[in-house]
Amino acid sequence: MAEVLRIKTPLTDAVVSSLKSGNSVLITGVMYTGRDAAHKRMIDALNRGEKLPFDIQGQIIYYVGPSPAKPDRPIGSAGPTTSYRMDAYAPTLIKLGLKGMIGKGWRAKEVIDACMKYKAIYFGATGGAGALIARSIRKADVIAYDDLGPEAVRKIEVVDFPAIVINDAYGNDLYVKGVEEYKQSEEAHT
Amino acid sequence: MMREVKVKQITDAVSRLCMEANFDIPADIMDAVSKAYREEASPQGRDVLKQIIDNDEIAHNERVPMCQDTGLAVFFVELGQDVHITGGLLNDAINDGVRKGYKEGYLRKSTCNPFTRKNVGDNTPSVIHVEVVAGDRIKITMAAKGGGSENMSRVMMLKPSDGLEGIKKYIIDRVGESGSNPCPPVIVGVGIGGTFERSALIAKKSLLRPLDVPNPDPELDKLERELLTSINKLGIGPMGLGGRTTALGVHVIVEPCHIASLPLAVNIQCHSARHKETTL
C-alpha cells in the first residue's frame, strides 16, 4: 500500500496546492453526489440566473448514482461513474468554486485547464468497488432533484473515503504518467 | 411431446438470476483478478486489484451489488423447441422477473428515455435474445451490463483488404483509447463476421465463456492469446493507473460474412463481469 494522505472537506487552496498527481488520499467530511442528469439541471439553473442547490465553495462532487439503500443502511453500493460525461459542465462549476471531483476515467483538456487555473483536483476512485466504498459513506440525504432517483443530488458524509489524485492543480495527469511508466514495446518480453 | 413451463417459473428464475448475478462474482473472474493481484508490477495497480477482491467478497457475503451500476439486464435464452410456455408470454415473464429481482435485491434501475433521460423506474425493458434449440428445456443466461464499459464498445465495418492485421490493430487501439474509462482490467469480447448487428451479438456472447476455458478453435485460441499479450503491453493497468493488467482475457467468435464486408465488433466488459445462468 502506497503512503496515504488524510484530507478533510471543504478543500482549501492550501490543501489543493499540496496535493500531487499520484497521491493516495483518504477523504473525510461532507461531499455532494451528482452525475449526468443532475449536472445538466445545475447548469440549466445557472443559465436561468438561479442558484445551485448547495454552496459549491470548496466542495467536492462525487460522480455516483448509488444503488438503493437496504433497510438500516445509509446508502447502497456507491462506486464512481465515468467522468468524461461531466466534462461539458465541470469547468463552469470549477470557476464557481468547486475544488474537487471524484470519478473514474480521463478528463477533457478544458477540465484539466480549469483545475490549473482555479486550483481544483480530479480524484479517481476504484470503479466497480461500490460495496467497499459504501462502507466509508456514513450518511446520505437527497437535497435536490429527488425525481431523478439514483441521479438525485445527495449530501453525503464520508469517513476515510479512498481515492487517488489523477489531475492536480499543476497539469499533471496520473493516467498519462502511469501508462508511460508501464507501456512496453511490441518487441519487449515480460 | 411438448413439455410445459409456466411463466411464473420463468419470472421467479429470472428474479433470482438478477440478484445472484449482481451479488456473486463468477469464480473464474475472481481467480483471474487474484492471479493478477499476485503478479501485477505496479503498486497502485495492486492496491486497485486488492480493493476489487475485497469489494467482491463484501458483495457476496452481505448480499449487496458489487457495483452500483447493476446494468441493463441482458438475456440469452436457449428455448428448446419442445417447450410449451403456458400462462403468458416469454418476454413478459422475463421482464416481470427483472422488475421483481431489481426491486427485491435493492438493485439500481438504470433504463431511461433516450431523449428526456427520464428513468423508466423498474429497469425494463430488458434486452432479450432468443435462440430456438433442440430439446425440451429453457436455458436462461442473465448478464448485467454496465454503461461504462458498454460505452467504450464499437462496431466497425472494416474493408476486406484490412485483413487480420487490420482487425488486430482496431481491437488493440480500441482498448488503448478506452484507457481508464471501462474499469480495467477488462475482458474484451470480439465478434468477427456476420452482419452489422450479428457481429455485436456474437461479441457480447463471447463474454459468457469462462476465462479458464480456452477457445475450442486452436487458431482462435492463438489469436486470443496474442491479442491479450499485446493489450497488456499498453501499460494502462488496473483502473488506468498504469500497470501490466489491462485485460484478463480476449474472447473471439467468428462467423462467415458477406463477400463485400468485414464486420468487427469489440464489446468491452469491465472486471465486474456479471452473468449467471439457469436451466428450467
mmCIF file of C-alpha atoms in Angstrom, chain A residues 30-103:
data_model
loop_
_atom_site.group_PDB
_atom_site.id
_atom_site.type_symbol
_atom_site.label_atom_id
_atom_site.label_comp_id
_atom_site.label_asym_id
_atom_site.label_seq_id
_atom_site.Cartn_x
_atom_site.Cartn_y
_atom_site.Cartn_z
ATOM 1 C CA VAL A 30 -19.197 16.333 3.617
ATOM 2 C CA MET A 31 -19.383 15.811 -0.155
ATOM 3 C CA TYR A 32 -22.158 16.060 -2.741
ATOM 4 C CA THR A 33 -23.170 13.499 -5.345
ATOM 5 C CA GLY A 34 -24.128 14.322 -8.898
ATOM 6 C CA ARG A 35 -23.893 12.735 -12.310
ATOM 7 C CA ASP A 36 -25.283 13.261 -15.808
ATOM 8 C CA ALA A 37 -28.837 14.488 -15.261
ATOM 9 C CA ALA A 38 -28.050 16.479 -12.095
ATOM 10 C CA HIS A 39 -25.207 18.303 -13.843
ATOM 11 C CA LYS A 40 -27.467 19.251 -16.720
ATOM 12 C CA ARG A 41 -30.025 20.625 -14.277
ATOM 13 C CA MET A 42 -27.446 22.572 -12.291
ATOM 14 C CA ILE A 43 -26.048 24.217 -15.414
ATOM 15 C CA ASP A 44 -29.578 24.921 -16.718
ATOM 16 C CA ALA A 45 -30.360 26.567 -13.350
ATOM 17 C CA LEU A 46 -27.260 28.750 -13.596
ATOM 18 C CA ASN A 47 -28.189 29.726 -17.153
ATOM 19 C CA ARG A 48 -31.579 30.874 -15.889
ATOM 20 C CA GLY A 49 -29.833 33.008 -13.268
ATOM 21 C CA GLU A 50 -30.848 30.685 -10.414
ATOM 22 C CA LYS A 51 -28.646 29.394 -7.599
ATOM 23 C CA LEU A 52 -27.128 25.926 -7.288
ATOM 24 C CA PRO A 53 -28.848 23.567 -4.811
ATOM 25 C CA PHE A 54 -25.848 23.807 -2.452
ATOM 26 C CA ASP A 55 -22.999 26.222 -1.726
ATOM 27 C CA ILE A 56 -20.266 24.950 -4.014
ATOM 28 C CA GLN A 57 -17.343 26.844 -2.390
ATOM 29 C CA GLY A 58 -14.554 24.401 -1.567
ATOM 30 C CA GLN A 59 -16.784 21.386 -2.155
ATOM 31 C CA ILE A 60 -16.221 18.015 -3.771
ATOM 32 C CA ILE A 61 -18.729 16.475 -6.171
ATOM 33 C CA TYR A 62 -18.681 12.689 -6.305
ATOM 34 C CA TYR A 63 -19.852 11.324 -9.659
ATOM 35 C CA VAL A 64 -22.048 8.476 -8.462
ATOM 36 C CA GLY A 65 -25.536 7.062 -8.891
ATOM 37 C CA PRO A 66 -25.837 4.738 -5.893
ATOM 38 C CA SER A 67 -27.967 1.620 -5.794
ATOM 39 C CA PRO A 68 -30.931 1.794 -3.375
ATOM 40 C CA ALA A 69 -30.078 1.562 0.330
ATOM 41 C CA LYS A 70 -31.081 -1.626 2.105
ATOM 42 C CA PRO A 71 -33.011 -1.058 5.341
ATOM 43 C CA ASP A 72 -30.795 0.299 8.134
ATOM 44 C CA ARG A 73 -28.045 1.345 5.739
ATOM 45 C CA PRO A 74 -27.311 4.946 4.706
ATOM 46 C CA ILE A 75 -26.700 4.105 1.057
ATOM 47 C CA GLY A 76 -26.457 1.200 -1.375
ATOM 48 C CA SER A 77 -23.365 0.358 -3.396
ATOM 49 C CA ALA A 78 -21.699 3.596 -4.423
ATOM 50 C CA GLY A 79 -18.691 3.423 -6.729
ATOM 51 C CA PRO A 80 -17.681 6.123 -9.218
ATOM 52 C CA THR A 81 -19.161 6.543 -12.679
ATOM 53 C CA THR A 82 -17.156 7.561 -15.777
ATOM 54 C CA SER A 83 -16.288 11.254 -15.585
ATOM 55 C CA TYR A 84 -15.941 12.396 -19.207
ATOM 56 C CA ARG A 85 -19.717 12.749 -19.462
ATOM 57 C CA MET A 86 -19.499 15.621 -16.966
ATOM 58 C CA ASP A 87 -16.693 17.379 -18.885
ATOM 59 C CA ALA A 88 -19.118 19.736 -20.598
ATOM 60 C CA TYR A 89 -20.320 21.031 -17.216
ATOM 61 C CA ALA A 90 -17.321 20.777 -14.883
ATOM 62 C CA PRO A 91 -15.336 23.897 -15.921
ATOM 63 C CA THR A 92 -18.317 26.144 -15.107
ATOM 64 C CA LEU A 93 -18.608 24.621 -11.622
ATOM 65 C CA ILE A 94 -14.851 24.820 -11.002
ATOM 66 C CA LYS A 95 -14.932 28.506 -11.908
ATOM 67 C CA LEU A 96 -17.676 28.978 -9.295
ATOM 68 C CA GLY A 97 -15.559 27.436 -6.537
ATOM 69 C CA LEU A 98 -15.785 23.636 -6.870
ATOM 70 C CA LYS A 99 -12.481 22.268 -5.550
ATOM 71 C CA GLY A 100 -12.745 18.558 -6.157
ATOM 72 C CA MET A 101 -14.360 15.933 -8.348
ATOM 73 C CA ILE A 102 -14.291 12.176 -7.791
ATOM 74 C CA GLY A 103 -14.922 9.765 -10.639
#
